[in-house]
Coordinates of C-alpha atoms in Angstrom, one line a residue:
M214 CA 0.0 0.0 0.0
A215 CA 1.4 3.4 -0.9
R216 CA 2.4 5.7 2.0
P217 CA -0.2 8.3 3.0
N218 CA 2.6 10.8 2.4
D219 CA 2.6 9.9 -1.3
E220 CA -1.1 10.1 -1.5
V221 CA -1.3 13.5 0.1
G222 CA 1.7 14.7 -1.9
A223 CA -0.1 13.8 -5.1
L224 CA -3.2 15.7 -4.0
L225 CA -1.1 18.8 -3.2
Q226 CA 0.6 18.6 -6.6
E227 CA -2.8 18.3 -8.4
Y228 CA -4.0 21.4 -6.5
S229 CA -0.8 23.2 -7.7
D230 CA -1.6 22.2 -11.3
L231 CA -5.2 23.2 -11.0
I232 CA -4.2 26.7 -9.7
S233 CA -1.9 27.1 -12.7
I234 CA -4.4 25.8 -15.3
T235 CA -7.1 28.2 -14.0
G236 CA -4.8 31.2 -14.2
G237 CA -4.4 31.4 -10.4
D238 CA -1.5 32.9 -8.4
E239 CA 1.8 31.4 -9.6
F240 CA 3.4 32.0 -6.2
K241 CA 0.6 30.0 -4.6
A242 CA 0.9 27.2 -7.2
R243 CA 4.7 27.1 -6.5
A244 CA 4.1 26.9 -2.8
Y245 CA 1.8 23.9 -3.1
E246 CA 4.3 22.2 -5.5
K247 CA 7.0 22.6 -2.9
A248 CA 4.7 21.4 -0.1
A249 CA 3.8 18.3 -2.3
R250 CA 7.5 17.3 -2.5
A251 CA 8.0 18.0 1.2
V252 CA 5.1 15.9 2.3
A253 CA 5.9 13.0 0.0
G254 CA 9.5 12.9 1.2
Y255 CA 8.8 13.4 4.9
H256 CA 10.1 10.6 7.2
E257 CA 7.0 10.4 9.5
D258 CA 3.6 9.1 8.5
V259 CA 1.5 12.3 7.9
S260 CA -1.8 10.5 8.7
R261 CA -0.6 10.3 12.3
L262 CA 0.2 14.0 12.6
D263 CA -1.9 16.9 13.9
V264 CA -1.8 20.4 12.4
R265 CA 0.9 21.5 14.7
K266 CA 3.2 18.6 13.8
L267 CA 2.3 19.0 10.1
R268 CA 3.6 22.6 10.2
E269 CA 7.0 21.2 11.2
I270 CA 7.3 19.8 7.7
P271 CA 9.4 22.2 5.5
N272 CA 7.2 24.4 3.2
V273 CA 4.0 23.4 5.0
G274 CA 2.1 26.3 6.5
K275 CA -1.2 26.5 8.4
S276 CA -3.4 26.6 5.3
I277 CA -1.7 23.6 3.7
A278 CA -1.7 21.7 7.0
D279 CA -5.4 22.3 7.4
K280 CA -6.1 20.9 3.9
V281 CA -4.0 17.9 4.7
V282 CA -6.0 17.2 7.8
E283 CA -9.3 17.8 5.9
Y284 CA -8.2 15.3 3.2
L285 CA -7.2 12.6 5.8
R286 CA -10.4 13.1 7.7
T287 CA -12.9 13.2 4.8
G288 CA -11.1 11.9 1.7
Q289 CA -11.4 15.2 -0.2
V290 CA -10.6 18.9 0.0
R291 CA -13.3 21.3 -0.8
V292 CA -11.2 23.9 -2.7
V293 CA -9.7 21.1 -4.8
E294 CA -13.1 19.7 -5.7
E295 CA -14.3 23.2 -6.6
L296 CA -11.3 23.7 -9.0
R297 CA -11.8 20.2 -10.5
A298 CA -15.4 21.1 -11.3
K299 CA -14.2 24.1 -13.4
I300 CA -12.0 22.0 -15.7
P301 CA -13.1 19.1 -17.8
A302 CA -11.5 15.8 -16.8
G303 CA -9.9 15.6 -20.3
V304 CA -8.1 18.9 -19.9
R305 CA -6.8 17.7 -16.5
E306 CA -5.4 14.6 -18.3
M307 CA -3.8 16.8 -20.9
I308 CA -1.6 18.6 -18.4
A309 CA 0.1 15.2 -17.8
I310 CA 1.4 15.2 -21.4
P311 CA 5.2 15.7 -21.3
T312 CA 6.2 19.1 -22.8
L313 CA 2.6 20.5 -22.6
G314 CA 1.9 21.5 -19.0
P315 CA -1.0 23.4 -17.3
K316 CA -0.7 26.8 -19.1
K317 CA -0.7 25.4 -22.6
A318 CA -3.4 22.9 -21.8
M319 CA -5.7 25.7 -20.6
L320 CA -4.8 27.8 -23.7
L321 CA -5.8 25.0 -26.0
Y322 CA -9.1 24.5 -24.1
R323 CA -9.9 28.2 -23.9
D324 CA -9.0 29.2 -27.5
L325 CA -9.6 26.1 -29.5
G326 CA -12.1 24.2 -27.3
I327 CA -9.8 21.1 -27.1
S328 CA -10.9 19.2 -24.0
S329 CA -9.3 15.7 -24.4
V330 CA -6.1 14.0 -25.6
D331 CA -7.9 12.5 -28.6
E332 CA -9.2 15.9 -29.6
L333 CA -5.6 17.3 -29.3
V334 CA -4.2 14.6 -31.6
H335 CA -6.9 15.4 -34.2
A336 CA -6.2 19.1 -33.9
I337 CA -2.5 18.6 -34.5
H338 CA -3.1 16.5 -37.5
S339 CA -5.4 19.1 -38.8
E340 CA -2.8 21.8 -38.1
R341 CA -5.2 23.8 -36.0
L342 CA -2.6 24.5 -33.3
R343 CA -0.7 26.7 -35.7
E344 CA -3.4 29.3 -35.2
L345 CA -2.0 29.9 -31.7
K346 CA 1.2 31.9 -31.0
G347 CA 4.0 29.5 -29.9
F348 CA 2.6 26.4 -31.5
G349 CA 4.6 25.6 -34.6
P350 CA 5.6 22.3 -36.3
R351 CA 8.3 21.5 -33.7
T352 CA 5.9 22.1 -30.8
E353 CA 3.3 19.7 -32.5
E354 CA 6.0 17.1 -32.9
N355 CA 7.0 17.4 -29.2
I356 CA 3.4 17.1 -28.0
L357 CA 2.8 14.0 -30.2
H358 CA 5.9 12.4 -28.8
G359 CA 4.7 13.4 -25.3
I360 CA 1.4 11.7 -25.9
Q361 CA 3.1 8.6 -27.1
V362 CA 5.2 8.5 -23.9
L363 CA 2.0 9.0 -21.8
Q364 CA 0.2 6.2 -23.6
Q365 CA 3.1 3.8 -23.3
A366 CA 2.9 4.2 -19.6
G367 CA -0.8 3.4 -19.8
G368 CA -2.2 1.9 -16.6
R369 CA 1.3 0.9 -15.5
V370 CA 2.8 2.1 -12.2
H371 CA 6.3 2.9 -11.2
L372 CA 8.5 0.1 -9.8
N373 CA 8.4 1.3 -6.2
V374 CA 4.6 1.5 -6.1
A375 CA 4.2 -2.1 -7.2
T376 CA 7.0 -3.3 -4.9
E377 CA 5.5 -1.6 -1.8
V378 CA 2.1 -3.3 -2.6
A379 CA 3.7 -6.7 -3.3
D380 CA 6.0 -6.6 -0.2
E381 CA 3.0 -6.0 2.0
I382 CA 0.9 -8.8 0.5
V383 CA 3.8 -11.3 0.5
A384 CA 4.5 -10.6 4.1
E385 CA 0.9 -11.0 5.1
L386 CA 0.4 -14.2 3.1
S387 CA 3.6 -15.7 4.4
A388 CA 2.3 -15.5 7.9
V389 CA -0.8 -17.6 7.1
T390 CA -0.7 -21.1 8.5
G391 CA 0.0 -23.6 5.8
C392 CA 1.9 -21.3 3.5
S393 CA 5.2 -22.9 2.8
R394 CA 6.5 -20.3 0.3
C395 CA 5.5 -17.0 -1.1
C396 CA 7.0 -14.3 -3.3
Y397 CA 6.1 -12.0 -6.2
A398 CA 6.9 -13.1 -9.8
G399 CA 6.2 -11.6 -13.2
S400 CA 7.7 -8.3 -14.5
L401 CA 8.2 -7.1 -10.9
R402 CA 10.6 -9.9 -10.1
R403 CA 12.5 -9.1 -13.3
F404 CA 12.7 -5.4 -12.2
R405 CA 10.9 -3.9 -15.2
E406 CA 10.8 -0.2 -14.8
T407 CA 6.9 -0.1 -14.8
V408 CA 4.4 -2.8 -13.8
G409 CA 1.0 -3.4 -15.2
D410 CA -0.2 -5.8 -12.5
V411 CA 1.4 -7.8 -9.7
D412 CA 1.8 -11.5 -9.8
V413 CA 2.1 -13.2 -6.4
L414 CA 2.9 -16.9 -6.2
A415 CA 2.4 -19.1 -3.0
A416 CA 2.8 -22.7 -2.2
A417 CA 0.4 -24.5 0.1
K418 CA -1.4 -27.9 0.3
D419 CA -4.6 -26.1 1.2
P420 CA -5.0 -23.1 -1.2
G421 CA -8.4 -22.2 0.1
K422 CA -7.1 -20.7 3.3
L423 CA -4.7 -18.5 1.4
M424 CA -7.3 -17.4 -1.1
R425 CA -9.6 -16.3 1.8
A426 CA -6.9 -14.4 3.6
F427 CA -5.9 -12.7 0.3
S428 CA -9.5 -11.6 -0.5
Q429 CA -10.0 -10.2 3.0
M430 CA -6.8 -8.0 3.2
S431 CA -7.3 -4.4 4.2
T432 CA -5.6 -3.3 1.0
V433 CA -8.2 -5.1 -1.2
D434 CA -10.9 -2.8 -2.7
E435 CA -12.6 -5.3 -5.0
V436 CA -12.4 -9.1 -5.7
I437 CA -12.3 -9.4 -9.5
A438 CA -12.2 -13.2 -9.7
H439 CA -12.1 -15.9 -7.1
G440 CA -11.1 -19.5 -7.8
E441 CA -9.3 -22.5 -6.3
K442 CA -6.0 -21.8 -8.1
K443 CA -6.1 -18.1 -8.8
T444 CA -7.7 -15.1 -7.3
S445 CA -7.5 -11.6 -8.7
V446 CA -8.2 -8.4 -6.8
R447 CA -7.9 -4.7 -7.2
T448 CA -6.3 -2.8 -4.4
T449 CA -7.4 0.4 -2.8
K450 CA -4.8 2.1 -5.0
G451 CA -6.2 0.7 -8.2
L452 CA -3.5 -1.9 -8.8
Q453 CA -4.5 -5.4 -9.9
V454 CA -2.9 -8.3 -8.0
D455 CA -3.2 -11.9 -9.1
L456 CA -2.5 -14.7 -6.5
R457 CA -1.8 -18.2 -7.7
V458 CA -1.4 -21.0 -5.2
V459 CA 0.4 -24.2 -6.3
P460 CA 1.3 -27.4 -4.5
P461 CA 4.7 -27.2 -2.7
E462 CA 6.2 -29.9 -5.0
A463 CA 5.4 -27.7 -8.1
W464 CA 6.9 -24.5 -6.7
G465 CA 10.1 -24.3 -8.9
A466 CA 8.4 -24.9 -12.2
A467 CA 5.6 -22.5 -11.3
L468 CA 8.0 -19.7 -10.2
Q469 CA 10.0 -20.1 -13.4
Y470 CA 6.9 -20.0 -15.6
F471 CA 5.2 -17.0 -13.9
T472 CA 8.3 -15.0 -13.7
G473 CA 8.7 -14.9 -17.5
S474 CA 9.4 -13.2 -19.7
K475 CA 7.2 -14.7 -22.4
Q476 CA 10.2 -14.7 -24.8
H477 CA 12.5 -16.3 -22.3
N478 CA 9.9 -19.0 -21.5
I479 CA 9.5 -19.8 -25.2
R480 CA 13.2 -20.5 -25.4
T481 CA 13.2 -22.7 -22.3
R482 CA 10.2 -24.7 -23.6
E483 CA 11.9 -25.1 -27.0
M484 CA 15.0 -26.5 -25.2
A485 CA 12.7 -28.9 -23.3
V486 CA 11.1 -30.1 -26.6
H487 CA 14.6 -30.8 -28.0
A488 CA 15.3 -32.9 -24.9
R489 CA 12.0 -34.8 -25.3
L490 CA 10.6 -33.1 -22.3
K491 CA 7.6 -30.9 -21.7
L492 CA 7.9 -27.8 -19.5
S493 CA 4.9 -26.1 -17.9
E494 CA 3.9 -24.3 -14.7
Y495 CA 3.3 -27.8 -13.2
G496 CA 6.8 -29.2 -13.8
L497 CA 9.2 -30.7 -16.3
F498 CA 7.8 -34.0 -17.7
D499 CA 9.1 -36.9 -19.8
V500 CA 7.1 -36.7 -23.1
E501 CA 7.0 -40.4 -23.6
T502 CA 6.0 -41.6 -20.2
G503 CA 4.4 -38.5 -18.8
D504 CA 6.4 -38.9 -15.6
L505 CA 7.4 -35.8 -13.6
V506 CA 11.2 -35.2 -13.9
V507 CA 11.7 -32.1 -11.7
S508 CA 9.5 -29.3 -10.4
E509 CA 10.4 -28.4 -6.8
T510 CA 13.0 -25.6 -7.4
E511 CA 14.0 -23.3 -10.2
D512 CA 17.6 -24.6 -9.9
E513 CA 16.4 -28.1 -10.7
V514 CA 14.4 -27.0 -13.7
Y515 CA 17.2 -25.1 -15.3
Q516 CA 19.8 -27.8 -14.5
R517 CA 17.7 -30.4 -16.2
L518 CA 17.6 -28.2 -19.3
G519 CA 21.4 -28.1 -19.2
L520 CA 21.6 -24.5 -17.8
P521 CA 22.7 -22.9 -14.6
W522 CA 20.0 -20.9 -12.7
I523 CA 19.4 -17.6 -14.6
P524 CA 18.8 -14.5 -12.5
P525 CA 15.3 -13.1 -13.1
P526 CA 16.4 -9.6 -14.3
L527 CA 18.2 -11.3 -17.2
R528 CA 15.3 -13.3 -18.4
E529 CA 14.3 -11.2 -21.5
D530 CA 15.8 -13.4 -24.3
R531 CA 18.6 -10.9 -24.8
G532 CA 21.4 -13.5 -25.0
E533 CA 21.1 -15.0 -21.5
I534 CA 20.4 -18.5 -22.8
E535 CA 23.5 -18.5 -24.9
A536 CA 25.6 -17.0 -22.2
A537 CA 24.3 -19.6 -19.8
Q538 CA 25.2 -22.4 -22.3
R539 CA 28.7 -21.0 -22.6
G540 CA 29.1 -20.6 -18.8
E541 CA 29.4 -16.9 -19.2
L542 CA 26.5 -15.5 -17.2
P543 CA 27.7 -12.4 -15.3
D544 CA 28.0 -12.3 -11.5
L545 CA 25.5 -9.5 -11.2
V546 CA 26.0 -6.6 -8.9
S547 CA 23.9 -6.8 -5.7
L548 CA 22.6 -4.4 -3.1
D549 CA 25.1 -5.9 -0.7
D550 CA 27.9 -4.8 -3.0
I551 CA 27.1 -1.1 -2.7
R552 CA 29.5 0.6 -0.4
G553 CA 28.1 4.1 -0.6
D554 CA 25.7 6.5 -2.3
L555 CA 27.3 9.3 -4.5
H556 CA 24.3 11.5 -5.4
T557 CA 22.1 12.9 -2.6
H558 CA 20.6 16.3 -1.5
T559 CA 19.9 18.0 1.8
N560 CA 17.7 20.9 2.9
L561 CA 20.4 23.3 1.9
T562 CA 18.8 23.2 -1.6
D563 CA 15.7 21.2 -2.5
G564 CA 16.1 18.3 0.0
L565 CA 14.0 17.9 3.1
S566 CA 16.4 16.4 5.6
T567 CA 19.5 18.0 7.2
L568 CA 23.0 16.8 6.3
E569 CA 23.4 15.1 9.7
E570 CA 20.0 13.3 9.3
M571 CA 21.1 12.0 5.9
V572 CA 24.5 11.0 7.1
R573 CA 23.1 9.2 10.1
E574 CA 20.6 7.2 8.0
A575 CA 23.3 6.4 5.4
A576 CA 25.6 5.1 8.2
R577 CA 22.7 3.0 9.6
R578 CA 22.5 1.3 6.2
G579 CA 26.1 0.2 6.6
Y580 CA 27.7 2.3 4.0
S581 CA 31.5 2.7 4.1
Y582 CA 31.3 6.2 2.5
Y583 CA 28.6 8.6 1.5
A584 CA 28.5 11.8 -0.7
V585 CA 26.3 14.9 -0.3
T586 CA 25.9 16.6 -3.7
D587 CA 23.6 19.6 -3.3
H588 CA 22.8 21.7 -6.3
A589 CA 25.1 24.4 -7.7
P590 CA 24.2 28.1 -8.3
N591 CA 23.1 27.9 -11.9
L592 CA 19.9 26.1 -10.9
Y593 CA 18.7 29.5 -9.7
M594 CA 15.7 28.5 -7.7
Q595 CA 17.9 26.7 -5.2
R596 CA 19.7 29.9 -4.3
M597 CA 23.1 28.3 -3.8
S598 CA 26.2 30.5 -3.2
D599 CA 29.9 30.0 -2.8
D600 CA 29.6 30.8 0.9
K601 CA 26.8 28.4 1.5
M602 CA 28.7 25.6 -0.2
L603 CA 31.9 26.3 1.7
A604 CA 30.0 26.3 5.0
Q605 CA 28.5 23.0 4.1
R606 CA 32.0 21.6 3.4
E607 CA 33.1 22.6 6.9
E608 CA 30.1 20.8 8.3
A609 CA 30.8 17.7 6.2
R610 CA 34.4 17.7 7.5
R611 CA 33.1 17.8 11.0
L612 CA 30.7 14.8 10.3
D613 CA 33.4 12.8 8.5
G614 CA 33.8 9.5 10.4
K615 CA 31.4 10.5 13.2
H616 CA 28.7 7.9 12.5
R617 CA 30.0 4.3 12.5
R618 CA 33.3 5.6 11.0
M619 CA 31.6 6.2 7.6
R620 CA 33.6 8.6 5.5
L621 CA 31.8 11.6 4.1
L622 CA 32.5 13.0 0.7
H623 CA 31.6 16.6 -0.1
G624 CA 30.4 17.0 -3.7
T625 CA 27.9 18.9 -5.8
E626 CA 25.4 18.4 -8.6
L627 CA 26.4 20.8 -11.3
N628 CA 24.2 22.0 -14.1
I629 CA 25.3 21.3 -17.7
D630 CA 24.5 24.5 -19.5
P631 CA 23.3 24.5 -23.1
D632 CA 26.9 25.0 -24.3
G633 CA 28.3 22.2 -22.0
E634 CA 29.7 24.5 -19.4
V635 CA 29.1 23.9 -15.7
D636 CA 28.5 26.3 -12.7
W637 CA 31.9 27.0 -11.2
P638 CA 35.5 27.6 -12.5
H639 CA 38.1 24.9 -12.2
D640 CA 39.8 26.4 -9.1
F641 CA 36.5 26.2 -7.1
L642 CA 35.6 22.7 -8.5
A643 CA 39.0 21.5 -7.3
G644 CA 37.8 21.7 -3.7
F645 CA 35.1 19.1 -4.1
D646 CA 35.7 15.3 -3.5
L647 CA 33.4 14.6 -6.5
C648 CA 31.1 16.4 -9.0
V649 CA 28.0 15.0 -10.6
A650 CA 26.9 17.0 -13.7
S651 CA 23.3 16.8 -15.1
V652 CA 21.1 18.3 -17.7
H653 CA 18.3 20.3 -15.9
S654 CA 17.1 22.6 -18.7
H655 CA 16.8 23.1 -22.5
F656 CA 15.7 19.5 -22.9
T657 CA 14.6 20.0 -26.5
Q658 CA 18.0 21.0 -28.0
P659 CA 18.7 19.4 -31.4
A660 CA 20.6 16.1 -31.2
R661 CA 23.9 17.4 -32.4
E662 CA 23.9 20.3 -29.9
M663 CA 22.7 18.1 -27.0
T664 CA 25.4 15.5 -27.8
R665 CA 28.2 18.1 -27.9
R666 CA 26.8 19.6 -24.7
I667 CA 27.1 16.3 -22.7
V668 CA 30.4 15.4 -24.3
R669 CA 31.9 18.8 -23.2
A670 CA 30.8 18.1 -19.7
C671 CA 32.5 14.7 -19.8
E672 CA 35.7 16.4 -21.0
N673 CA 35.7 18.7 -17.9
P674 CA 38.5 17.3 -15.7
Y675 CA 36.4 17.8 -12.5
V676 CA 33.2 16.2 -13.7
N677 CA 33.2 12.6 -12.4
I678 CA 29.6 11.4 -13.0
I679 CA 26.9 12.3 -15.6
G680 CA 23.7 12.4 -13.5
H681 CA 20.5 11.0 -14.9
P682 CA 22.1 11.0 -18.4
T683 CA 19.0 11.2 -20.6
A684 CA 17.0 13.4 -18.1
R685 CA 13.8 11.4 -18.7
L686 CA 10.9 11.2 -16.3
I687 CA 9.0 8.0 -16.9
G688 CA 5.6 8.7 -18.3
R689 CA 6.1 12.5 -18.0
R690 CA 9.1 13.5 -20.0
P691 CA 11.0 11.7 -22.8
G692 CA 14.8 11.4 -22.7
V693 CA 16.8 14.1 -24.5
D694 CA 17.7 13.6 -28.2
A695 CA 21.4 12.8 -28.3
D696 CA 23.9 10.4 -29.9
L697 CA 24.3 8.2 -26.9
D698 CA 27.0 6.1 -28.5
E699 CA 29.1 9.3 -28.8
V700 CA 28.4 10.1 -25.2
F701 CA 29.4 6.6 -24.2
R702 CA 32.7 6.9 -26.1
A703 CA 33.4 10.2 -24.4
C704 CA 32.7 8.7 -20.9
A705 CA 35.1 5.8 -21.6
R706 CA 37.8 8.1 -23.0
T707 CA 37.7 10.6 -20.2
G708 CA 37.1 8.3 -17.3
T709 CA 33.6 9.8 -16.5
A710 CA 31.0 7.4 -15.0
L711 CA 27.4 7.3 -16.1
E712 CA 24.8 7.4 -13.4
I713 CA 22.1 4.8 -13.0
N714 CA 19.7 7.1 -11.1
A715 CA 17.6 4.9 -8.8
Y716 CA 14.8 7.4 -8.3
P717 CA 11.8 5.4 -9.4
D718 CA 10.4 8.0 -11.9
R719 CA 13.9 8.2 -13.5
L720 CA 15.7 4.8 -13.6
D721 CA 18.1 6.6 -15.9
L722 CA 20.1 5.1 -17.6
N723 CA 17.7 2.4 -18.5
D724 CA 18.6 -1.2 -19.0
E725 CA 19.0 -1.1 -22.7
N726 CA 21.3 1.9 -22.6
I727 CA 23.3 0.3 -19.8
L728 CA 23.9 -2.7 -22.1
R729 CA 25.1 -0.5 -24.9
A730 CA 27.3 1.7 -22.7
K731 CA 28.9 -1.4 -21.1
H732 CA 30.2 -2.5 -24.5
F733 CA 32.1 0.8 -24.8
G734 CA 33.9 0.1 -21.5
V735 CA 32.0 2.7 -19.5
K736 CA 31.9 2.6 -15.7
F737 CA 28.7 3.3 -13.7
A738 CA 27.5 4.8 -10.4
I739 CA 24.2 3.5 -8.9
N740 CA 22.8 6.5 -6.9
S741 CA 19.6 7.2 -5.1
D742 CA 19.4 11.0 -5.9
S743 CA 17.8 11.2 -2.4
H744 CA 16.1 14.4 -1.3
S745 CA 15.0 12.8 2.0
V746 CA 16.1 10.0 4.3
V747 CA 13.1 7.9 3.1
H748 CA 14.6 8.0 -0.5
L749 CA 17.8 6.3 0.4
G750 CA 16.0 3.0 0.1
F751 CA 15.4 3.6 -3.6
L752 CA 18.8 2.3 -4.3
R753 CA 17.4 -1.2 -4.6
Y754 CA 15.6 -0.1 -7.9
G755 CA 18.8 1.2 -9.3
V756 CA 20.6 -2.1 -8.5
G757 CA 17.7 -4.0 -10.2
T758 CA 18.0 -1.8 -13.3
A759 CA 21.8 -2.4 -13.3
Q760 CA 21.2 -6.1 -13.1
R761 CA 18.9 -5.9 -16.1
G762 CA 21.9 -4.2 -17.9
W763 CA 24.1 -7.2 -17.0
L764 CA 26.4 -5.2 -14.7
T765 CA 28.8 -6.7 -12.2
A766 CA 30.3 -5.1 -9.1
E767 CA 33.4 -4.4 -11.1
D768 CA 31.4 -2.1 -13.5
V769 CA 30.0 0.0 -10.6
I770 CA 32.4 2.5 -9.0
N771 CA 30.5 2.8 -5.7
T772 CA 31.1 -0.9 -5.0
W773 CA 34.8 -0.2 -4.9
P774 CA 36.9 0.4 -1.8
L775 CA 37.3 4.2 -1.0
R776 CA 41.0 4.3 -2.0
R777 CA 40.2 2.9 -5.4
L778 CA 37.2 5.2 -5.8
R779 CA 39.3 8.3 -4.9
T780 CA 41.8 7.3 -7.6
F781 CA 39.0 7.1 -10.2
L782 CA 37.6 10.5 -9.1
R783 CA 40.9 12.2 -9.8
K784 CA 40.4 11.5 -13.5
G785 CA 44.2 11.3 -14.0
R786 CA 44.7 14.9 -12.8

């Protein structure tokens, strides 16, 4: 079940959008946007806080706190409902289109009467948008691409949302008497970046008890279908979850089958046929006699097919079968391999937690080292200055080694300007332990300019990591248009790592680009991009994405001992 903080944060963000789309006070809209981020990232459960405690959350004043309490008490907020009533639902859907936004959506509705995504597509093809100032062919192209991105996301949810639901259900079912095994399968087990529905698999001799417990969970809003072997429900958050219960002796075959992917399973079934066997969710059977050969564990199923066990993130028919046959499956990087997080923020800029709070939580997670990388001054809304950054450096030195002897690195997240320059001159950059550089603006530059922009950042001797390299936001903003192969060559040539940003709405680089970059000899950093202590746990999603990209610990710089990491960060200077 999603945290109440996320639910309230989404409501406050919607209110901010509604203020903008109805031409309201931009300062007020911005205030609610800040509050939305603050509430979503707050470490305490807001549903347990009164108005006084809510006001202790950064950027939450009395008016916002009152609305939060109203929502938690009644399930709605009167002023939000009033604004919703003024705007057709289709227009509210339009503001979610990457590159469009509230102001343009309202302009299209007011001047052209466009009140749905379908009407917008038709208007673009009819070239009606060109009647409006600022809507030329390039804008039309960007909007159509944004609609495609939105539609591809469809009813799918981000990896963290599905994982939180699945973890809760698995934990509850595992405690039911008679349940011998339980875990989630499907695309979630393979760490796909978005999930359409959650597949949960359990083993028990009496499936009825598990099915009843599943149907009666507090997270269940509706039972879609109920049977002896499979029950489907819709959770209170709208996510479909399918539970299948199999006999304990069929566990391995069922887990392999329901994990997928479809393409991977086709390959394994073909291998079974060539061996005069039949593979299904019930087991591996001898074709001639019908006798069960193996079924209890995944290891047994793969071994009987002549293969080692293949990790779920690799099961996409992208060469894993052939690598397994050659004995060349990678020893994938794991969460336990990570020694530190190299991209995080504090309340000095747009984070919510203090430096000491972030450091304490990082140390609790067992890290050997940890980097704080607050924003640099060219991201103007963060109001960074040289003096503020130097003061933070002093505080970082004071905290170095204080918590469980964890070493603290002082860094920054620089902004890659349209021409490839970054915020500070070399003499100031030399004082940082590491620098992450990211694209934060001018996302629609032509490919040639964008490529040169990122390559120039790689060539800066003080830039160590390119942060969220394509700048995408899943379902909201497409990645930048750049020759990524050229960027990968530059990273390999200059000793600049590429980030795998673990924040669930980024997961950037994605698995396909990781696979390509690895072939160029690029090194990677798996970072949380945390803006709160609650975000540090997002690292698991970055590790899963890295596994889908076939990475080993050797490929990832923040699995290395600190001495080796520091050598890499010097970039040969």
